[in-house]
Amino acid sequence: MSDQALKRLNKYISDTGLCSRREADKLIEQNRVTINDQQPELGSKVGPDDSVKVDGKIIGAVANDKSDRVYIVYNKPIGITCTTERHVKGNIIDAIKHKNRIFPVGRLDKPSEGLIILTSDGDIVNKILRAENAHDKEYEVTVNQPISDRFIKRMERGVPILGTVTKPCTARATGRNTFTIILTQGLNRQIRRMCEFLGYEVTKLKRTRIMHLELDRLKPGQWRNLTDAELKKLHQSVKSSTKTSIKNIDRTNTQQGNRDKS
């Protein structure tokens, strides 16, 4: 069998949505994984005819066309933490109660609300999260004092936070204390930090859109599957995007699960 027909064992396991590659390596080291009822080594490869078991239970390979993968949009309420760590009270996985193992794409901090994508497709998670891919995200923001023209212009031009200057963005006042902003970046608690630098405090933050995906009529706490049209456009949008390793997903969610990528 050619190497092209083989897949590394940790990727085979992670692609099923069972765990990340890093976690799969731990399962292998703990002798909890078998290939054809034999104990494998780290770095082992499997083919389409091999039987892979974790804790004695067979796990099937994912479909090549990704037809068996999950893609949903969720209207995250205030108080829910975007982490896959089940011991964290109010974690997003327990809140959704999906039968498949899914990952949030990025995060919204606990006091924030709005649209977040969750999926079992690790490749697309990484493509969307890469800041250089310039996938825009739109937010509705309320602050603690009247918004000035200077404030809007400064937000659009860029603000020094976290040792850098934020990328130019689009912002528009929508009321005395409210504005919308469209970002292509994902710095830690970016909107809150930008406002704070300019002397404002965010009192409400809601994400309403990621690329072409919108909340529509979803109420806080509700989720829905992507439509076929939405999914097709999503794959087209990230087709040329650079990927990073899936092993970063769980580590990021664990370390920064309650931080705001907005």
mmCIF file of C-alpha atoms in Angstrom:
data_model
loop_
_atom_site.group_PDB
_atom_site.id
_atom_site.type_symbol
_atom_site.label_atom_id
_atom_site.label_comp_id
_atom_site.label_asym_id
_atom_site.label_seq_id
_atom_site.Cartn_x
_atom_site.Cartn_y
_atom_site.Cartn_z
ATOM 1 C CA MET A 1 0.000 0.000 0.000
ATOM 2 C CA SER A 2 1.376 3.418 -0.923
ATOM 3 C CA ASP A 3 2.092 6.052 1.704
ATOM 4 C CA GLN A 4 -0.570 8.247 0.076
ATOM 5 C CA ALA A 5 -3.223 5.741 1.151
ATOM 6 C CA LEU A 6 -1.973 5.795 4.748
ATOM 7 C CA LYS A 7 -2.730 8.305 7.482
ATOM 8 C CA ARG A 8 -0.878 8.951 10.723
ATOM 9 C CA LEU A 9 -2.695 7.345 13.620
ATOM 10 C CA ASN A 10 -3.058 10.524 15.687
ATOM 11 C CA LYS A 11 -4.573 12.377 12.717
ATOM 12 C CA TYR A 12 -6.885 9.444 11.982
ATOM 13 C CA ILE A 13 -8.193 9.631 15.551
ATOM 14 C CA SER A 14 -8.441 13.433 15.689
ATOM 15 C CA ASP A 15 -10.255 13.596 12.352
ATOM 16 C CA THR A 16 -13.098 11.591 13.877
ATOM 17 C CA GLY A 17 -13.674 14.412 16.364
ATOM 18 C CA LEU A 18 -12.816 12.171 19.309
ATOM 19 C CA CYS A 19 -9.929 14.331 20.469
ATOM 20 C CA SER A 20 -7.064 16.502 19.279
ATOM 21 C CA ARG A 21 -3.844 15.065 17.850
ATOM 22 C CA ARG A 22 -2.041 15.832 21.074
ATOM 23 C CA GLU A 23 -4.664 13.971 23.068
ATOM 24 C CA ALA A 24 -4.519 11.097 20.575
ATOM 25 C CA ASP A 25 -0.771 10.798 21.183
ATOM 26 C CA LYS A 26 -1.464 10.541 24.910
ATOM 27 C CA LEU A 27 -4.013 7.781 24.303
ATOM 28 C CA ILE A 28 -1.429 5.905 22.229
ATOM 29 C CA GLU A 29 1.231 6.337 24.928
ATOM 30 C CA GLN A 30 -1.227 5.038 27.518
ATOM 31 C CA ASN A 31 -1.768 1.874 25.431
ATOM 32 C CA ARG A 32 -5.453 2.699 25.021
ATOM 33 C CA VAL A 33 -5.300 2.478 21.216
ATOM 34 C CA THR A 34 -4.943 -0.614 19.035
ATOM 35 C CA ILE A 35 -4.549 -1.203 15.312
ATOM 36 C CA ASN A 36 -5.907 -4.586 14.303
ATOM 37 C CA ASP A 37 -5.853 -5.502 18.012
ATOM 38 C CA GLN A 38 -2.122 -4.766 18.255
ATOM 39 C CA GLN A 39 -0.482 -2.029 20.335
ATOM 40 C CA PRO A 40 0.887 0.656 17.962
ATOM 41 C CA GLU A 41 3.792 3.039 18.409
ATOM 42 C CA LEU A 42 3.702 6.818 18.160
ATOM 43 C CA GLY A 43 3.906 7.756 14.507
ATOM 44 C CA SER A 44 2.199 4.591 13.317
ATOM 45 C CA LYS A 45 0.125 4.859 10.150
ATOM 46 C CA VAL A 46 -3.174 3.234 9.270
ATOM 47 C CA GLY A 47 -4.886 2.363 6.021
ATOM 48 C CA PRO A 48 -8.521 2.101 4.967
ATOM 49 C CA ASP A 49 -8.646 -1.634 5.822
ATOM 50 C CA ASP A 50 -7.201 -1.287 9.314
ATOM 51 C CA SER A 51 -9.345 -1.574 12.449
ATOM 52 C CA VAL A 52 -8.612 1.165 14.981
ATOM 53 C CA LYS A 53 -9.967 0.922 18.512
ATOM 54 C CA VAL A 54 -9.819 3.295 21.472
ATOM 55 C CA ASP A 55 -10.479 1.654 24.821
ATOM 56 C CA GLY A 56 -11.687 -1.396 22.911
ATOM 57 C CA LYS A 57 -14.254 0.533 20.872
ATOM 58 C CA ILE A 58 -13.904 0.742 17.092
ATOM 59 C CA ILE A 59 -13.695 4.251 15.679
ATOM 60 C CA GLY A 60 -14.479 4.626 12.011
ATOM 61 C CA ALA A 61 -12.652 6.852 9.552
ATOM 62 C CA VAL A 62 -14.284 10.104 8.529
ATOM 63 C CA ALA A 63 -15.755 10.460 5.068
ATOM 64 C CA ASN A 64 -13.358 11.955 2.522
ATOM 65 C CA ASP A 65 -16.042 14.411 1.395
ATOM 66 C CA LYS A 66 -16.589 15.550 5.017
ATOM 67 C CA SER A 67 -20.276 14.706 4.732
ATOM 68 C CA ASP A 68 -20.231 13.262 8.237
ATOM 69 C CA ARG A 69 -18.815 16.374 9.884
ATOM 70 C CA VAL A 70 -20.814 18.843 11.927
ATOM 71 C CA TYR A 71 -21.077 22.599 11.242
ATOM 72 C CA ILE A 72 -23.374 24.704 13.396
ATOM 73 C CA VAL A 73 -23.883 28.342 14.368
ATOM 74 C CA TYR A 74 -24.792 29.123 17.969
ATOM 75 C CA ASN A 75 -26.077 32.290 19.594
ATOM 76 C CA LYS A 76 -23.942 32.236 22.720
ATOM 77 C CA PRO A 77 -25.656 33.818 25.729
ATOM 78 C CA ILE A 78 -23.853 35.916 28.301
ATOM 79 C CA GLY A 79 -22.370 33.677 30.996
ATOM 80 C CA ILE A 80 -21.357 30.755 28.767
ATOM 81 C CA THR A 81 -17.624 30.034 28.593
ATOM 82 C CA CYS A 82 -16.125 29.056 25.227
ATOM 83 C CA THR A 83 -14.079 26.068 26.340
ATOM 84 C CA THR A 84 -14.171 22.364 25.585
ATOM 85 C CA GLU A 85 -13.131 21.623 29.170
ATOM 86 C CA ARG A 86 -16.165 19.873 30.632
ATOM 87 C CA HIS A 87 -15.173 20.536 34.250
ATOM 88 C CA VAL A 88 -15.619 24.292 33.690
ATOM 89 C CA LYS A 89 -19.076 25.302 34.869
ATOM 90 C CA GLY A 90 -21.166 26.793 32.070
ATOM 91 C CA ASN A 91 -18.900 25.481 29.286
ATOM 92 C CA ILE A 92 -20.180 25.802 25.727
ATOM 93 C CA ILE A 93 -20.186 22.047 25.069
ATOM 94 C CA ASP A 94 -22.571 21.283 27.930
ATOM 95 C CA ALA A 95 -24.698 24.266 26.953
ATOM 96 C CA ILE A 96 -25.240 22.980 23.403
ATOM 97 C CA LYS A 97 -25.486 19.273 24.285
ATOM 98 C CA HIS A 98 -24.603 18.116 20.774
ATOM 99 C CA LYS A 99 -24.208 14.364 20.299
ATOM 100 C CA ASN A 100 -20.928 14.835 18.376
ATOM 101 C CA ARG A 101 -17.662 16.154 19.722
ATOM 102 C CA ILE A 102 -17.356 19.689 18.372
ATOM 103 C CA PHE A 103 -14.919 22.582 18.707
ATOM 104 C CA PRO A 104 -15.778 26.287 18.909
ATOM 105 C CA VAL A 105 -14.126 28.332 16.176
ATOM 106 C CA GLY A 106 -12.492 31.086 18.185
ATOM 107 C CA ARG A 107 -14.302 32.376 21.233
ATOM 108 C CA LEU A 108 -16.343 35.084 22.876
ATOM 109 C CA ASP A 109 -15.594 35.918 26.464
ATOM 110 C CA LYS A 110 -18.041 35.108 29.235
ATOM 111 C CA PRO A 111 -19.676 38.586 29.395
ATOM 112 C CA SER A 112 -20.088 38.714 25.587
ATOM 113 C CA GLU A 113 -22.797 37.184 23.445
ATOM 114 C CA GLY A 114 -23.590 36.363 19.860
ATOM 115 C CA LEU A 115 -22.589 34.196 16.935
ATOM 116 C CA ILE A 116 -19.997 31.481 17.204
ATOM 117 C CA ILE A 117 -19.318 28.576 14.852
ATOM 118 C CA LEU A 118 -18.802 25.065 16.201
ATOM 119 C CA THR A 119 -17.647 22.106 14.134
ATOM 120 C CA SER A 120 -16.026 18.685 14.189
ATOM 121 C CA ASP A 121 -13.891 19.691 11.185
ATOM 122 C CA GLY A 122 -10.516 20.637 12.634
ATOM 123 C CA ASP A 123 -9.090 21.764 9.296
ATOM 124 C CA ILE A 124 -11.703 24.468 8.845
ATOM 125 C CA VAL A 125 -11.261 25.654 12.439
ATOM 126 C CA ASN A 126 -7.628 26.447 11.803
ATOM 127 C CA LYS A 127 -8.266 28.090 8.436
ATOM 128 C CA ILE A 128 -10.852 30.476 9.868
ATOM 129 C CA LEU A 129 -8.765 31.335 12.924
ATOM 130 C CA ARG A 130 -5.696 32.439 11.020
ATOM 131 C CA ALA A 131 -5.753 36.247 11.238
ATOM 132 C CA GLU A 132 -3.934 36.652 7.918
ATOM 133 C CA ASN A 133 -6.859 35.032 6.158
ATOM 134 C CA ALA A 134 -8.824 38.261 6.745
ATOM 135 C CA HIS A 135 -12.180 36.682 7.444
ATOM 136 C CA ASP A 136 -14.333 39.520 8.759
ATOM 137 C CA LYS A 137 -16.405 39.453 11.931
ATOM 138 C CA GLU A 138 -19.040 42.068 12.807
ATOM 139 C CA TYR A 139 -20.025 43.235 16.287
ATOM 140 C CA GLU A 140 -22.583 45.483 17.943
ATOM 141 C CA VAL A 141 -21.013 47.338 20.857
ATOM 142 C CA THR A 142 -22.394 49.500 23.653
ATOM 143 C CA VAL A 143 -20.070 51.722 25.679
ATOM 144 C CA ASN A 144 -20.459 53.748 28.864
ATOM 145 C CA GLN A 145 -20.370 57.256 27.349
ATOM 146 C CA PRO A 146 -21.349 59.138 24.184
ATOM 147 C CA ILE A 147 -19.409 58.206 21.072
ATOM 148 C CA SER A 148 -17.478 60.945 19.283
ATOM 149 C CA ASP A 149 -16.294 61.166 15.680
ATOM 150 C CA ARG A 150 -12.742 61.037 16.989
ATOM 151 C CA PHE A 151 -13.442 57.762 18.740
ATOM 152 C CA ILE A 152 -14.756 56.159 15.545
ATOM 153 C CA LYS A 153 -11.831 57.442 13.475
ATOM 154 C CA ARG A 154 -9.298 56.182 16.020
ATOM 155 C CA MET A 155 -10.908 52.766 16.154
ATOM 156 C CA GLU A 156 -10.809 52.541 12.358
ATOM 157 C CA ARG A 157 -7.236 53.757 12.057
ATOM 158 C CA GLY A 158 -5.795 51.388 14.658
ATOM 159 C CA VAL A 159 -5.119 51.439 18.390
ATOM 160 C CA PRO A 160 -1.940 50.368 20.229
ATOM 161 C CA ILE A 161 -2.708 47.320 22.392
ATOM 162 C CA LEU A 162 -0.768 44.232 23.424
ATOM 163 C CA GLY A 163 2.494 45.535 22.011
ATOM 164 C CA THR A 164 1.115 46.151 18.513
ATOM 165 C CA VAL A 165 -1.259 48.427 16.610
ATOM 166 C CA THR A 166 -4.571 46.955 15.549
ATOM 167 C CA LYS A 167 -5.212 46.611 11.840
ATOM 168 C CA PRO A 168 -7.428 49.184 10.108
ATOM 169 C CA CYS A 169 -11.091 48.249 10.392
ATOM 170 C CA THR A 170 -14.566 49.585 9.708
ATOM 171 C CA ALA A 171 -16.609 51.216 12.486
ATOM 172 C CA ARG A 172 -19.854 53.191 12.452
ATOM 173 C CA ALA A 173 -21.811 54.929 15.205
ATOM 174 C CA THR A 174 -25.374 53.609 15.440
ATOM 175 C CA GLY A 175 -26.576 55.575 18.468
ATOM 176 C CA ARG A 176 -25.470 57.821 21.288
ATOM 177 C CA ASN A 177 -23.528 55.039 23.033
ATOM 178 C CA THR A 178 -23.543 52.301 20.393
ATOM 179 C CA PHE A 179 -21.501 51.406 17.320
ATOM 180 C CA THR A 180 -20.791 48.530 14.959
ATOM 181 C CA ILE A 181 -17.299 47.360 14.101
ATOM 182 C CA ILE A 182 -15.961 44.872 11.556
ATOM 183 C CA LEU A 183 -12.643 43.202 12.391
ATOM 184 C CA THR A 184 -10.374 40.835 10.510
ATOM 185 C CA GLN A 185 -8.087 40.399 13.501
ATOM 186 C CA GLY A 186 -8.438 38.200 16.556
ATOM 187 C CA LEU A 187 -6.383 39.739 19.350
ATOM 188 C CA ASN A 188 -7.197 38.848 22.935
ATOM 189 C CA ARG A 189 -10.228 40.889 24.080
ATOM 190 C CA GLN A 190 -9.484 43.235 21.192
ATOM 191 C CA ILE A 191 -12.593 45.443 21.145
ATOM 192 C CA ARG A 192 -12.618 45.863 24.901
ATOM 193 C CA ARG A 193 -8.927 46.769 24.948
ATOM 194 C CA MET A 194 -9.293 49.207 22.043
ATOM 195 C CA CYS A 195 -12.153 51.004 23.774
ATOM 196 C CA GLU A 196 -10.315 51.046 27.072
ATOM 197 C CA PHE A 197 -7.280 52.679 25.450
ATOM 198 C CA LEU A 198 -9.546 55.479 24.209
ATOM 199 C CA GLY A 199 -11.147 55.966 27.620
ATOM 200 C CA TYR A 200 -14.332 53.970 27.039
ATOM 201 C CA GLU A 201 -15.714 50.914 28.782
ATOM 202 C CA VAL A 202 -17.663 48.241 26.910
ATOM 203 C CA THR A 203 -20.947 47.490 28.655
ATOM 204 C CA LYS A 204 -22.349 45.148 26.005
ATOM 205 C CA LEU A 205 -20.718 43.244 23.151
ATOM 206 C CA LYS A 206 -22.546 41.076 20.632
ATOM 207 C CA ARG A 207 -21.125 39.351 17.559
ATOM 208 C CA THR A 208 -23.684 39.322 14.761
ATOM 209 C CA ARG A 209 -21.727 37.953 11.804
ATOM 210 C CA ILE A 210 -18.727 35.842 10.831
ATOM 211 C CA MET A 211 -18.025 36.128 7.104
ATOM 212 C CA HIS A 212 -21.369 35.332 5.413
ATOM 213 C CA LEU A 213 -22.873 33.615 8.472
ATOM 214 C CA GLU A 214 -25.368 35.664 10.500
ATOM 215 C CA LEU A 215 -27.467 35.173 13.607
ATOM 216 C CA ASP A 216 -30.724 35.726 11.742
ATOM 217 C CA ARG A 217 -33.570 34.722 14.074
ATOM 218 C CA LEU A 218 -31.535 32.635 16.492
ATOM 219 C CA LYS A 219 -32.356 33.531 20.082
ATOM 220 C CA PRO A 220 -29.668 33.384 22.799
ATOM 221 C CA GLY A 221 -28.977 29.735 23.575
ATOM 222 C CA GLN A 222 -30.287 28.445 20.231
ATOM 223 C CA TRP A 223 -28.207 26.812 17.500
ATOM 224 C CA ARG A 224 -28.770 25.507 13.994
ATOM 225 C CA ASN A 225 -26.934 23.517 11.340
ATOM 226 C CA LEU A 226 -25.446 25.438 8.436
ATOM 227 C CA THR A 227 -27.505 25.214 5.284
ATOM 228 C CA ASP A 228 -26.003 23.512 2.239
ATOM 229 C CA ALA A 229 -25.561 26.903 0.584
ATOM 230 C CA GLU A 230 -23.843 28.366 3.679
ATOM 231 C CA LEU A 231 -21.544 25.364 3.973
ATOM 232 C CA LYS A 232 -20.599 25.470 0.303
ATOM 233 C CA LYS A 233 -19.767 29.168 0.539
ATOM 234 C CA LEU A 234 -17.802 28.603 3.760
ATOM 235 C CA HIS A 235 -15.588 25.985 2.122
ATOM 236 C CA GLN A 236 -15.101 28.263 -0.884
ATOM 237 C CA SER A 237 -14.177 31.168 1.390
ATOM 238 C CA VAL A 238 -11.421 29.247 3.174
ATOM 239 C CA LYS A 239 -10.261 27.160 0.223
ATOM 240 C CA SER A 240 -7.025 29.102 -0.186
ATOM 241 C CA SER A 241 -6.540 29.766 3.532
ATOM 242 C CA THR A 242 -3.429 28.596 5.310
ATOM 243 C CA LYS A 243 -3.888 25.860 7.893
ATOM 244 C CA THR A 244 -2.201 25.313 11.255
ATOM 245 C CA SER A 245 -2.025 22.076 13.168
ATOM 246 C CA ILE A 246 -5.227 20.804 14.763
ATOM 247 C CA LYS A 247 -3.292 20.190 17.990
ATOM 248 C CA ASN A 248 -3.548 23.913 18.710
ATOM 249 C CA ILE A 249 -7.342 23.817 18.969
ATOM 250 C CA ASP A 250 -7.788 22.161 22.333
ATOM 251 C CA ARG A 251 -4.721 23.837 23.793
ATOM 252 C CA THR A 252 -6.038 27.246 22.791
ATOM 253 C CA ASN A 253 -9.528 26.513 24.074
ATOM 254 C CA THR A 254 -8.112 25.220 27.347
ATOM 255 C CA GLN A 255 -5.741 28.100 28.004
ATOM 256 C CA GLN A 256 -7.936 30.907 26.730
ATOM 257 C CA GLY A 257 -11.420 29.495 26.937
ATOM 258 C CA ASN A 258 -12.789 32.493 28.764
ATOM 259 C CA ARG A 259 -10.953 35.116 26.749
ATOM 260 C CA ASP A 260 -12.391 37.178 23.996
ATOM 261 C CA LYS A 261 -10.939 36.837 20.524
ATOM 262 C CA SER A 262 -12.804 39.980 19.684
#
